[in-house]
Structure formats: C-alpha cells, structure tokens
C-alpha cells in the first residue's frame, strides 16, 4: 500500500494540461523527476507523489478521495459532476484556485453550408460531442430537442462522415474547425484549468503543505501578469511621467548620484507599457526605459 503521509496529486499524463501543470509545480518549488512511461512520479524535495493519468479520470480520483489534489479543466470537471449526478453519485471537492492556463471554450460548430439561425436550427438533429451531459444541459435550457451523439475522438469529422449534423467541441483558435469546413456558433461553456482538493480533512501536515503552496501559486500567476518598469526621468516632469505609467499610483522615486535634475523611477505594473507610451516618456526627456519580466512575487 502506498505511503499515506505523502501528498498525492493527480495530473494529466500527456496532453494539453500536462506541461503547464508540471511547470506550475516546478515554479512553486516542487522538484520532480518524471519518467515518461511511469504512472507515478515522486518529488525529490517534498513529500509529494504525482499520479499521471488521463484527464477523464482526474475528477473521479479527487471526488472519491483517492488523491488529495488534482489539476483539471473545468469542462471535464463539470461534465463529470453532471455524469455523477445522473448516477446518483456525489461530487464532493473544493476548488482551491482557478489557474491561468488550459483556456478553451466548449462550442457548437456547424458545417459552413448549414443555414444556422441559432440553436433552434438544431431541432431534431444529431450533434457529436465528447461532452454529452454539458450539451444536453444546454439543449434543455434552450428548450431544443436535439440528440447528443457521444464520440471520444475525431469529433470534428463527424458531419463529413455523416454521423452527425453538427458538433460540440473544445475550441481555442478555431483552426481545427476551419480545416474541417466547420465554424463556431454558440459557446456553451468557457473553461480554464483549476486546482481541486478532495473534501474532508487532510492530515495537519498535508494541509500545512497545501497552505504553504497556495500563496506561491498566486505569486507565480501574479508575476506572469506583471512587469518591472525602470526609467530615468527629469525631476521637472515627474508628475507628467507618473501619469503616463500604467497602474503606478506610488512608484519608487530614487535620487541619482551627482545628478540633481534627474531621478530613477521603479514600478511594478500589471499593465503592459506600450511602445507609444514609451515614446511619450522619451519625448518628456526620460531615458534608460526598461520593461522587465518578473519571475516570482510575494506580498
Ligand atoms: P487524455 O488522453 O488525458 O484523455 P484528452 O485528449 O482528453 O487527453 P487534451 O486534448 O489533452 O485531452 O485536453 C485536455 C484539456 O485541455 C481539455 O479538457 C481542456 O480543458 C484543455 N484545453 C485547452 N485548450 C484546448 C483545445 N484547444 N482543445 C482541447 N482542449 C483544450
Ligand atoms: Mg480526456
């Protein structure tokens, strides 16, 4: 039997969520040694085991309490909740964080030649999808009688293959749809990756470890959105310069050695500094304007 004192985290083995989930764990200080074919990966510096599985299995593993945490797309999570509700199984878990990757939408897409006037146009038609529960909920909300046809893969070829009249699939850019003569019509669910925890109490040690990691996750996500901006500015135009800097109510203003007319300004900004703004700063006499990425942030 496995060591129950180690935190168990379910993660997609290979697919669209794998790399970003592993990068996030590494960014918060969890060292990992992953061997491609193995189901389990151990952390080398924390009492953590990764269970590497198909994403379909992750919600159930968390809800059944087999693992402590899971990284999963909200689309998959919501579908599994509906599936379990239909089978009278409870779906207990806590969402700890909505993450900044895995963004996509579950959308209805139709062949370009279909005259689509809204979801009512699908009345009596067949729609291929990997997410029958989410799709049927949408049809029920809209009062449309259409049939969800379950396909676990190659959903986008279903209309051409004569298996369905339209599809309901995950979209991020729309390129796959276009390549198959389809286009997106209605977004039925917008999704990102989330970190979920099983319900019920964990041991004090495990909970303390999670509580230590959550601010780190926040710090990593915040850092990705933020920039560190540095520049030299003429003292005489300090107010004008400050008003041009995005999201900088209280920048740090530092004197420069042997230069009474110029100051250095440092600011952390959550907004981008556009080229046009940099040009305006330069026109005011600013120099050495630097915009730098931030790796980590705390407090
Ligand atoms: P598995 O073999 O683990 O079952 P899968 O084929 O079901 O993999 P992936 O295609 O790797 O799944 O997608 C995993 C998740 O990534 C999706 O459920 C969704 O949350 C997210 N995702 C982000 N962008 C996209 C996209 N463009 N297409 C599909 N999924 C996306
Ligand atoms: Mg899957």
Coordinates of C-alpha atoms and ligand atoms in Angstrom, one line a residue:
X1 CA 0.0 0.0 0.0
X2 CA 1.2 3.5 -0.8
X3 CA 2.6 5.9 1.8
X4 CA -0.5 7.9 3.0
X5 CA 1.7 10.7 4.5
X6 CA 2.7 11.9 1.1
X7 CA 0.5 14.3 -0.7
X8 CA -1.0 12.7 -3.8
X9 CA -1.7 14.9 -6.8
X10 CA -3.4 13.7 -10.0
X11 CA -2.2 15.3 -13.2
X12 CA -2.8 14.6 -16.9
X13 CA -0.2 12.2 -18.1
X14 CA 0.2 13.6 -21.6
X15 CA -1.9 16.3 -23.2
X16 CA -2.8 19.9 -23.2
X17 CA -2.7 20.3 -19.4
X18 CA 0.5 18.3 -18.7
X19 CA 3.3 20.7 -19.4
X20 CA 1.6 23.8 -17.8
X21 CA 0.7 21.8 -14.7
X22 CA 4.2 20.5 -14.3
X23 CA 5.7 23.9 -15.0
X24 CA 3.5 25.4 -12.2
X25 CA 4.6 22.7 -9.7
X26 CA 8.2 23.4 -10.6
X27 CA 7.7 27.2 -10.3
X28 CA 6.3 26.8 -6.8
X29 CA 9.4 24.8 -5.8
X30 CA 8.4 21.2 -6.2
X31 CA 11.3 19.3 -7.8
X32 CA 10.1 16.4 -10.0
X33 CA 11.7 13.5 -11.7
X34 CA 9.3 12.3 -14.4
X35 CA 9.9 9.2 -16.4
X36 CA 7.7 9.1 -19.4
X37 CA 6.1 5.7 -19.1
X38 CA 5.6 5.6 -15.4
X39 CA 2.2 6.2 -13.7
X40 CA 3.7 7.6 -10.5
X41 CA 6.3 10.3 -10.2
X42 CA 7.9 11.3 -6.9
X43 CA 9.1 14.7 -5.9
X44 CA 12.7 14.7 -4.9
X45 CA 12.4 17.6 -2.3
X46 CA 8.8 17.4 -1.0
X47 CA 6.7 14.5 0.3
X48 CA 4.6 14.6 -2.9
X49 CA 3.7 11.8 -5.4
X50 CA 2.2 12.6 -8.8
X51 CA -0.4 10.2 -10.2
X52 CA -0.2 10.6 -14.0
X53 CA -3.5 9.6 -15.6
X54 CA -5.9 10.5 -18.4
X55 CA -7.7 13.8 -17.7
X56 CA -11.1 12.0 -17.7
X57 CA -10.1 10.1 -14.6
X58 CA -8.9 13.1 -12.5
X59 CA -12.3 14.4 -11.2
X60 CA -13.3 11.0 -10.0
X61 CA -10.0 10.3 -8.3
X62 CA -10.4 13.5 -6.3
X63 CA -14.1 13.1 -5.6
X64 CA -13.6 9.5 -4.5
X65 CA -10.8 10.7 -2.2
X66 CA -8.1 8.5 -4.0
X67 CA -5.9 11.6 -4.4
X68 CA -5.6 14.8 -2.4
X69 CA -5.3 17.3 -5.2
X70 CA -5.9 17.3 -9.0
X71 CA -5.2 19.7 -11.9
X72 CA -8.1 19.5 -14.3
X73 CA -10.0 21.5 -16.9
X74 CA -13.3 23.0 -15.7
X75 CA -15.0 21.5 -18.8
X76 CA -14.0 17.9 -17.7
X77 CA -14.8 18.6 -14.1
X78 CA -18.3 20.0 -14.9
X79 CA -19.1 17.1 -17.2
X80 CA -18.1 14.5 -14.6
X81 CA -20.3 16.3 -12.0
X82 CA -23.3 16.0 -14.3
X83 CA -22.4 12.4 -15.1
X84 CA -22.2 11.5 -11.4
X85 CA -25.4 13.4 -10.6
X86 CA -27.2 11.3 -13.2
X87 CA -25.8 8.1 -11.5
X88 CA -26.8 9.5 -8.0
X89 CA -23.1 9.7 -7.0
X90 CA -22.0 12.7 -5.0
X91 CA -19.3 15.1 -6.4
X92 CA -17.6 16.4 -3.3
X93 CA -14.4 18.5 -3.7
X94 CA -13.1 22.1 -3.1
X95 CA -11.8 24.3 -5.8
X96 CA -8.6 25.9 -4.5
X97 CA -7.5 28.0 -7.4
X98 CA -8.6 28.9 -11.0
X99 CA -5.4 28.8 -13.0
X100 CA -4.1 30.9 -15.9
X101 CA -3.8 28.1 -18.4
X102 CA -5.9 25.5 -20.3
X103 CA -8.2 28.2 -21.5
X104 CA -10.7 27.0 -24.1
X105 CA -14.4 27.1 -24.8
X106 CA -16.9 24.3 -25.5
X107 CA -18.8 25.4 -28.6
X108 CA -21.4 24.3 -31.0
X109 CA -19.9 24.3 -34.5
X110 CA -21.7 23.7 -37.7
X111 CA -20.8 22.9 -41.3
X112 CA -20.4 26.1 -43.4
X113 CA -23.3 25.0 -45.7
X114 CA -25.8 24.6 -42.8
X115 CA -28.2 27.5 -42.5
X116 CA -27.8 28.2 -38.8
X117 CA -30.2 30.7 -37.2
X118 CA -29.4 29.9 -33.6
X119 CA -29.6 26.7 -31.5
X120 CA -33.3 26.2 -32.6
X121 CA -31.9 25.2 -36.0
X122 CA -30.6 22.0 -34.4
X123 CA -34.1 20.9 -33.5
X124 CA -34.4 17.2 -34.4
X125 CA -30.7 17.0 -35.4
X126 CA -27.7 15.0 -34.2
X127 CA -24.8 16.7 -32.6
X128 CA -21.5 14.8 -32.0
X129 CA -19.6 15.6 -28.8
X130 CA -17.3 14.3 -26.1
X131 CA -19.4 16.2 -23.5
X132 CA -22.9 14.8 -23.8
X133 CA -24.0 16.0 -20.3
X134 CA -22.9 19.6 -20.8
X135 CA -24.5 19.6 -24.3
X136 CA -27.8 18.1 -23.1
X137 CA -28.0 20.6 -20.3
X138 CA -27.6 23.4 -22.9
X139 CA -30.3 21.9 -25.1
X140 CA -32.6 21.6 -22.1
X141 CA -32.0 25.2 -21.1
X142 CA -32.8 26.4 -24.6
X143 CA -35.8 24.0 -25.0
X144 CA -34.4 22.4 -28.1
X145 CA -34.9 18.7 -28.9
X146 CA -31.6 17.5 -30.4
X147 CA -29.6 14.4 -29.9
X148 CA -26.1 14.3 -28.4
X149 CA -24.0 11.6 -30.1
X150 CA -21.1 10.6 -27.9
X151 CA -17.7 10.4 -29.6
X152 CA -14.5 10.2 -27.7
X153 CA -12.3 11.4 -30.5
X154 CA -12.3 12.9 -34.1
X155 CA -15.5 14.8 -33.3
X156 CA -14.7 17.3 -36.0
X157 CA -15.0 14.8 -38.8
X158 CA -18.5 13.6 -37.7
X159 CA -20.5 15.8 -40.0
X160 CA -18.5 14.9 -43.1
X161 CA -18.7 11.2 -42.1
X162 CA -22.5 11.6 -42.0
X163 CA -22.5 10.7 -38.3
X164 CA -24.0 14.0 -37.1
X165 CA -25.3 17.3 -38.4
X166 CA -23.1 19.5 -36.2
X167 CA -20.6 19.1 -33.4
X168 CA -20.0 20.5 -29.9
X169 CA -16.3 20.5 -29.2
X170 CA -13.5 22.4 -27.4
X171 CA -12.1 25.3 -29.4
X172 CA -9.2 27.6 -28.7
X173 CA -8.2 29.2 -32.0
X174 CA -10.8 27.7 -34.4
X175 CA -8.1 26.4 -36.8
X176 CA -9.2 22.7 -36.5
X177 CA -12.8 23.7 -37.2
X178 CA -11.8 25.7 -40.3
X179 CA -9.7 22.8 -41.6
X180 CA -12.9 20.6 -41.4
X181 CA -15.3 23.0 -43.1
X182 CA -17.0 24.0 -39.8
X183 CA -17.4 27.3 -37.9
X184 CA -18.1 28.2 -34.3
X185 CA -21.6 29.4 -33.5
X186 CA -22.6 29.2 -29.8
X187 CA -20.2 29.0 -26.8
X188 CA -21.8 26.7 -24.2
X189 CA -19.1 26.6 -21.6
X190 CA -15.9 28.6 -21.0
X191 CA -13.1 26.8 -19.3
X192 CA -9.7 27.1 -17.6
X193 CA -7.6 24.7 -15.6
X194 CA -8.4 24.5 -11.9
X195 CA -6.7 23.0 -8.9
X196 CA -9.1 21.0 -6.8
X197 CA -8.8 19.3 -3.4
X198 CA -10.8 16.3 -2.1
X199 CA -13.4 17.2 0.5
X200 CA -12.9 16.3 4.2
X201 CA -10.0 16.9 6.4
X202 CA -6.5 16.1 5.4
X203 CA -3.7 15.4 8.0
X204 CA -2.3 18.6 9.5
X205 CA 1.0 18.1 7.7
X206 CA -0.6 17.8 4.3
X207 CA -2.9 20.7 4.9
X208 CA 0.0 22.8 6.1
X209 CA 1.9 22.0 2.9
X210 CA -1.1 23.0 0.7
X211 CA -1.4 26.2 2.7
X212 CA 2.2 26.9 2.0
X213 CA 1.9 26.3 -1.7
X214 CA -1.2 28.3 -2.4
X215 CA 0.4 31.8 -1.9
X216 CA 3.2 30.6 -4.1
X217 CA 0.7 29.7 -6.9
X218 CA -0.8 33.2 -6.5
X219 CA 2.7 34.7 -6.7
X220 CA 3.6 32.8 -9.9
X221 CA 0.4 33.8 -11.6
X222 CA 0.7 37.4 -10.5
X223 CA 4.3 37.6 -11.6
X224 CA 3.4 36.4 -15.1
X225 CA 0.9 39.3 -15.4
X226 CA 3.3 41.9 -14.0
X227 CA 6.3 43.8 -15.4
X228 CA 9.0 45.7 -13.6
X229 CA 9.5 49.1 -15.2
X230 CA 12.6 51.3 -14.6
X231 CA 13.5 54.6 -16.1
X232 CA 15.3 57.8 -15.6
X233 CA 13.1 60.9 -15.6
X234 CA 13.7 64.7 -15.4
X235 CA 12.5 65.9 -11.9
X236 CA 10.7 68.8 -13.6
X237 CA 8.3 66.5 -15.3
X238 CA 7.9 63.9 -12.6
X239 CA 4.1 64.3 -12.3
X240 CA 3.6 64.0 -16.1
X241 CA 5.8 60.9 -16.2
X242 CA 3.9 59.3 -13.3
X243 CA 0.6 59.9 -15.0
X244 CA 1.9 58.0 -18.1
X245 CA 3.0 54.9 -16.2
X246 CA 0.2 52.3 -16.2
X247 CA -1.1 51.2 -12.8
X248 CA 1.5 53.1 -10.9
X249 CA -0.1 55.2 -8.2
X250 CA 3.0 55.1 -5.9
X251 CA 6.2 54.5 -7.9
X252 CA 9.5 54.4 -6.1
X253 CA 11.5 57.6 -6.9
X254 CA 15.2 57.4 -6.2
X255 CA 17.9 60.2 -6.5
X256 CA 20.7 59.7 -8.9
X257 CA 24.3 60.2 -7.8
X258 CA 25.7 63.5 -9.0
X259 CA 22.6 64.5 -10.9
X260 CA 20.1 66.8 -9.3
X261 CA 17.8 67.2 -12.3
X262 CA 17.1 63.5 -12.9
X263 CA 15.6 60.7 -10.8
X264 CA 15.2 57.0 -11.2
X265 CA 11.7 55.6 -11.2
X266 CA 10.9 51.9 -10.4
X267 CA 7.4 50.5 -10.6
X268 CA 5.7 47.1 -10.7
X269 CA 2.9 47.3 -13.2
X270 CA 0.2 44.8 -14.0
X271 CA -0.3 46.5 -17.4
X272 CA 1.8 46.5 -20.5
X273 CA 3.9 49.6 -21.2
X274 CA 3.1 50.2 -24.9
X275 CA 5.6 51.5 -27.4
X276 CA 3.5 54.6 -27.8
X277 CA 3.7 55.4 -24.1
X278 CA 7.5 54.7 -24.1
X279 CA 7.8 57.2 -27.0
X280 CA 5.8 59.8 -25.0
X281 CA 8.1 59.2 -22.0
X282 CA 11.1 59.7 -24.2
X283 CA 9.7 62.9 -25.5
X284 CA 9.4 64.2 -22.0
X285 CA 13.1 63.6 -21.6
X286 CA 13.1 60.2 -20.0
X287 CA 15.9 57.8 -20.8
X288 CA 17.0 54.2 -20.0
X289 CA 13.5 52.9 -20.1
X290 CA 13.5 49.2 -19.2
X291 CA 10.5 46.8 -19.1
X292 CA 11.4 43.5 -17.4
X293 CA 9.6 40.3 -16.7
X294 CA 9.2 39.3 -13.0
X295 CA 9.9 35.7 -12.0
X296 CA 8.3 35.5 -8.6
X297 CA 6.3 37.8 -6.3
X298 CA 5.2 37.7 -2.7
X299 CA 3.2 40.0 -0.5
Ligands
LIG1 P1 -6.5 12.4 -22.3 O1 -5.7 11.4 -23.0 O2 -5.8 12.8 -21.0 O3 -7.9 12.0 -22.0 P2 -7.7 14.4 -23.9 O4 -7.5 14.1 -25.3 O5 -9.0 14.2 -23.3 O6 -6.5 13.7 -23.1 P3 -6.5 17.1 -24.3 O7 -6.7 17.3 -25.7 O8 -5.0 16.9 -23.9 O9 -7.4 16.0 -23.6 O10 -7.1 18.4 -23.5 C1 -7.1 18.4 -22.1 C2 -7.8 19.6 -21.6 O11 -7.1 20.8 -22.1 C3 -9.2 19.9 -22.1 O12 -10.2 19.1 -21.4 C4 -9.4 21.3 -21.9 O13 -9.7 21.6 -20.5 C5 -8.0 21.9 -22.1 N1 -7.8 22.6 -23.5 C6 -7.2 23.8 -23.7 N2 -7.3 24.1 -24.9 C7 -7.8 23.2 -25.6 C8 -8.1 22.9 -27.0 N3 -7.8 23.8 -27.9 N4 -8.7 21.8 -27.3 C9 -9.0 20.9 -26.4 N5 -8.7 21.0 -25.1 C10 -8.2 22.2 -24.7
LIG2 MG1 -9.6 13.0 -21.9

